[in-house]
Coordinates of C-alpha atoms in Angstrom, one line a residue:
X1 CA -87.6 -56.1 186.8
X2 CA -88.3 -55.6 183.1
X3 CA -86.0 -56.4 179.9
X4 CA -85.8 -54.9 176.9
X5 CA -86.5 -56.1 173.4
X6 CA -82.7 -56.7 172.6
X7 CA -83.0 -59.7 175.1
X8 CA -84.6 -62.6 173.2
X9 CA -86.1 -65.7 174.7
X10 CA -85.1 -68.7 172.3
X11 CA -87.7 -71.7 173.2
X12 CA -86.2 -75.0 172.3
X13 CA -88.3 -78.4 172.4
X14 CA -86.5 -81.4 173.9
X15 CA -88.7 -83.6 171.8
X16 CA -91.6 -83.0 170.0
X17 CA -94.9 -84.9 170.4
X18 CA -94.6 -86.0 166.9
X19 CA -91.5 -88.0 166.8
X20 CA -89.0 -85.3 166.5
X21 CA -85.5 -86.7 167.3
X22 CA -83.5 -84.0 168.6
X23 CA -83.8 -80.2 170.1
X24 CA -84.4 -77.2 167.7
X25 CA -84.9 -73.7 168.0
X26 CA -88.4 -72.5 167.2
X27 CA -89.0 -69.2 165.2
X28 CA -89.5 -66.0 167.2
X29 CA -92.4 -65.2 169.3
X30 CA -95.6 -64.3 168.0
X31 CA -96.7 -61.0 169.4
X32 CA -100.1 -60.6 171.7
X33 CA -102.1 -57.5 172.2
X34 CA -103.0 -59.5 175.6
X35 CA -101.3 -58.6 178.9
X36 CA -101.8 -62.2 179.6
X37 CA -98.8 -63.5 177.9
X38 CA -99.2 -66.9 179.4
X39 CA -102.3 -67.8 178.1
X40 CA -102.4 -69.7 174.8
X41 CA -105.3 -67.8 173.1
X42 CA -105.3 -63.8 174.4
X43 CA -108.5 -61.8 173.8
X44 CA -107.3 -58.7 171.5
X45 CA -109.0 -55.6 172.8
X46 CA -110.3 -53.0 170.4
X47 CA -108.9 -49.5 170.6
X48 CA -110.7 -46.7 169.1
X49 CA -111.6 -47.5 165.5
X50 CA -109.4 -50.6 165.3
X51 CA -108.9 -53.7 166.5
X52 CA -106.3 -56.7 166.5
X53 CA -106.7 -59.4 164.3
X54 CA -104.8 -63.0 164.0
X55 CA -102.9 -63.7 161.3
X56 CA -101.3 -67.0 160.6
X57 CA -97.8 -67.5 158.8
X58 CA -95.7 -70.2 157.9
X59 CA -92.6 -71.0 159.7
X60 CA -89.9 -73.4 159.2
X61 CA -89.2 -76.2 161.7
X62 CA -86.7 -79.2 162.0
X63 CA -87.1 -82.1 159.3
X64 CA -89.1 -84.0 159.2
X65 CA -91.9 -82.1 160.6
X66 CA -91.8 -79.8 157.7
X67 CA -93.6 -76.0 157.8
X68 CA -95.9 -75.4 160.6
X69 CA -98.2 -72.0 161.6
X70 CA -97.3 -69.6 163.7
X71 CA -99.6 -66.4 164.9
X72 CA -99.0 -62.5 165.1
X73 CA -101.5 -60.0 166.0
X74 CA -101.9 -56.9 163.5
X75 CA -103.8 -54.2 164.3
X76 CA -106.5 -53.3 161.7
X77 CA -109.7 -51.0 161.2
X78 CA -112.7 -52.1 163.2
X79 CA -115.3 -53.6 160.7
X80 CA -118.4 -55.6 160.8
X81 CA -116.8 -58.0 158.3
X82 CA -113.8 -59.1 160.4
X83 CA -113.3 -62.6 158.5
X84 CA -112.6 -60.8 155.3
X85 CA -110.4 -58.3 156.6
X86 CA -108.3 -61.1 158.5
X87 CA -107.7 -62.8 155.3
X88 CA -107.1 -59.5 153.3
X89 CA -104.4 -59.1 155.9
X90 CA -102.9 -62.5 155.4
X91 CA -102.9 -61.8 151.6
X92 CA -101.4 -58.2 151.7
X93 CA -99.4 -57.7 154.7
X94 CA -95.8 -58.9 155.5
X95 CA -95.0 -60.9 158.8
X96 CA -93.4 -58.8 161.6
X97 CA -91.3 -61.7 162.1
X98 CA -88.7 -62.0 159.5
X99 CA -88.5 -65.8 160.1
X100 CA -92.3 -66.1 159.0
X101 CA -93.6 -66.3 155.2
X102 CA -96.6 -66.6 153.2
X103 CA -96.5 -68.3 149.8
X104 CA -99.7 -66.8 148.6
X105 CA -99.2 -65.0 145.3
X106 CA -99.2 -61.1 145.2
X107 CA -101.9 -59.5 144.3
X108 CA -104.2 -62.1 145.6
X109 CA -107.5 -60.3 147.0
X110 CA -110.7 -61.5 148.3
X111 CA -113.7 -61.4 146.0
X112 CA -116.5 -62.5 148.6
X113 CA -116.9 -64.2 152.0
X114 CA -120.2 -65.4 152.9
X115 CA -121.3 -68.1 155.6
X116 CA -123.0 -71.1 155.2
X117 CA -123.9 -72.2 158.5
X118 CA -120.5 -72.9 160.3
X119 CA -118.7 -72.8 157.0
X120 CA -117.2 -69.7 155.6
X121 CA -117.4 -69.5 151.8
X122 CA -114.1 -67.6 150.6
X123 CA -113.8 -66.5 146.9
X124 CA -110.2 -65.1 145.9
X125 CA -108.9 -63.9 142.9
X126 CA -107.4 -66.2 140.3
X127 CA -103.9 -65.1 141.4
X128 CA -104.5 -67.5 144.2
X129 CA -103.8 -70.3 142.0
X130 CA -100.7 -69.1 140.4
X131 CA -98.0 -69.4 143.0
X132 CA -97.0 -72.9 144.2
X133 CA -95.0 -74.8 146.5
X134 CA -94.6 -78.6 147.6
X135 CA -97.6 -80.3 148.6
X136 CA -96.5 -79.9 152.9
X137 CA -96.8 -75.7 151.7
X138 CA -99.8 -76.3 149.8
X139 CA -101.7 -78.0 152.7
X140 CA -100.0 -75.7 155.4
X141 CA -101.2 -72.5 153.0
X142 CA -104.7 -74.0 153.1
X143 CA -104.3 -74.4 157.0
X144 CA -103.1 -70.8 157.1
X145 CA -106.3 -69.6 155.5
X146 CA -108.8 -71.6 157.6
X147 CA -106.9 -70.5 161.0
X148 CA -107.1 -67.0 160.0
X149 CA -110.7 -67.2 159.2
X150 CA -111.6 -69.3 162.1
X151 CA -109.8 -67.1 164.4
X152 CA -111.5 -64.0 163.2
X153 CA -115.1 -65.7 163.7
X154 CA -114.9 -68.6 166.2
X155 CA -118.4 -69.7 165.3
X156 CA -116.8 -70.9 161.9
X157 CA -115.4 -74.0 161.9
X158 CA -114.4 -74.8 158.0
X159 CA -113.8 -73.0 154.9
X160 CA -114.8 -73.6 151.5
X161 CA -112.7 -72.2 148.8
X162 CA -114.0 -70.7 145.7
X163 CA -111.5 -69.0 142.9
X164 CA -113.0 -66.7 140.5
X165 CA -116.5 -67.7 141.9
X166 CA -115.9 -71.3 141.1
X167 CA -114.7 -74.5 142.9
X168 CA -111.3 -75.8 143.1
X169 CA -109.7 -79.1 143.3
X170 CA -106.6 -78.0 144.5
X171 CA -104.9 -74.9 145.5
X172 CA -101.5 -75.7 143.6
X173 CA -101.9 -79.1 142.0
X174 CA -101.7 -81.4 145.2
X175 CA -103.7 -80.6 148.5
X176 CA -107.6 -81.6 148.2
X177 CA -109.5 -78.3 148.5
X178 CA -112.7 -79.7 146.7
X179 CA -114.5 -79.8 150.0
X180 CA -114.9 -77.5 153.1
X181 CA -111.4 -77.6 155.0
X182 CA -111.7 -77.6 158.9
X183 CA -108.4 -76.8 160.9
X184 CA -106.0 -79.7 161.1
X185 CA -104.7 -81.4 164.5
X186 CA -102.7 -78.7 166.5
X187 CA -99.7 -81.2 166.6
X188 CA -99.9 -81.6 162.6
X189 CA -100.3 -77.8 162.0
X190 CA -99.5 -75.6 164.5
X191 CA -95.5 -74.7 165.5
X192 CA -94.3 -77.0 168.2
X193 CA -93.4 -74.0 170.7
X194 CA -95.3 -70.5 170.5
X195 CA -94.1 -67.7 172.8
X196 CA -96.7 -65.4 173.4
X197 CA -95.7 -62.0 174.3
X198 CA -97.7 -58.7 175.2
X199 CA -97.7 -56.0 172.4
X200 CA -95.2 -53.5 172.7
X201 CA -91.2 -53.6 173.3
X202 CA -90.9 -54.3 176.9
X203 CA -91.2 -58.0 178.4
X204 CA -91.7 -58.6 182.3
X205 CA -89.9 -61.3 184.0
X206 CA -92.6 -63.6 183.3
X207 CA -93.2 -65.3 179.9
X208 CA -94.9 -68.3 178.2
X209 CA -96.9 -69.5 175.5
X210 CA -98.4 -72.8 174.2
X211 CA -96.4 -76.0 173.4
X212 CA -96.8 -79.5 172.1
X213 CA -93.8 -81.4 173.2
X214 CA -92.7 -84.6 174.6
X215 CA -93.5 -85.0 178.6
X216 CA -94.5 -81.5 178.6
X217 CA -91.3 -80.3 178.7
X218 CA -90.3 -77.0 177.4
X219 CA -86.6 -75.6 177.6
X220 CA -85.9 -72.1 177.4
X221 CA -83.0 -69.6 177.0
X222 CA -82.9 -65.8 177.4
X223 CA -80.1 -64.2 175.3
X224 CA -78.6 -60.9 174.8
X225 CA -76.7 -60.7 171.5
X226 CA -74.3 -63.8 171.8
X227 CA -74.7 -64.0 175.7
X228 CA -76.7 -66.2 177.5
X229 CA -78.6 -64.5 180.5
X230 CA -80.3 -67.1 181.8
X231 CA -82.0 -70.7 181.1
X232 CA -84.3 -73.1 182.7
X233 CA -87.1 -75.6 181.9
X234 CA -91.0 -75.2 182.0
X235 CA -93.9 -77.9 182.2
X236 CA -96.6 -77.3 180.0
X237 CA -100.2 -78.0 181.4
X238 CA -100.4 -81.2 178.6
X239 CA -97.7 -82.9 176.9
X240 CA -97.6 -84.2 172.8
X241 CA -99.6 -84.9 171.2
X242 CA -101.8 -82.5 173.0
X243 CA -101.3 -78.7 173.3
X244 CA -100.6 -77.0 176.7
X245 CA -99.9 -73.6 178.2
X246 CA -96.6 -73.0 179.6
X247 CA -95.1 -70.3 181.8
X248 CA -91.4 -69.3 183.0
X249 CA -89.8 -66.4 185.1
X250 CA -86.7 -65.5 185.1
X251 CA -84.7 -62.7 187.3
X252 CA -82.9 -60.6 184.6
X253 CA -80.6 -57.7 184.1
X254 CA -81.9 -54.6 182.4

């Protein structure tokens, strides 16, 4: 049986592998264009002259964890320079989920992208340095850039940041941006629980995603408005600090 979008999936974590001290509600699902909703890394398919791009956004989590990254897929024009287009999408679009955000200043544009081996050299306009946030938000914004770049081209493993063609010591005054930046450990960077759902407006009775949680235990609830429809537990393939995939099945009403 299928459920409509107003029936939402709330994913709660019992205890994070990073030392969280209680249950918290993870931000809403990151839409995936892949029908394999249970997989942690769906493979988007091209459609006509467009293709899906992974874009990462910041989402709030329970203290003391701070901001973490969540992923959405957006359909973009097919282009030979997927990295440049993905960064452009990250800088110019709004996330679909209102719980997500981005701190890059309005008007920030991509001046150039080139490759030096497995490192992408990303040159942004001067607006990139005009916004700001605390050090945790600055570090996570750099990780947002790195994850978006390396998702667009998995052959890339790091990003070297330039602004107006020149190296920068920091982005907004705190986090080191003077050397190539790689993806940080998933338990320090990614949202503790991700829900990956197919692109479109209908979920099936099976759902899932990836998680970094204590003893690999993910608790979930299905809610329709204020009403609790179903709840249960799922076991991820790996417990924290590792990251595993998880699936759950619920017999739900229309």
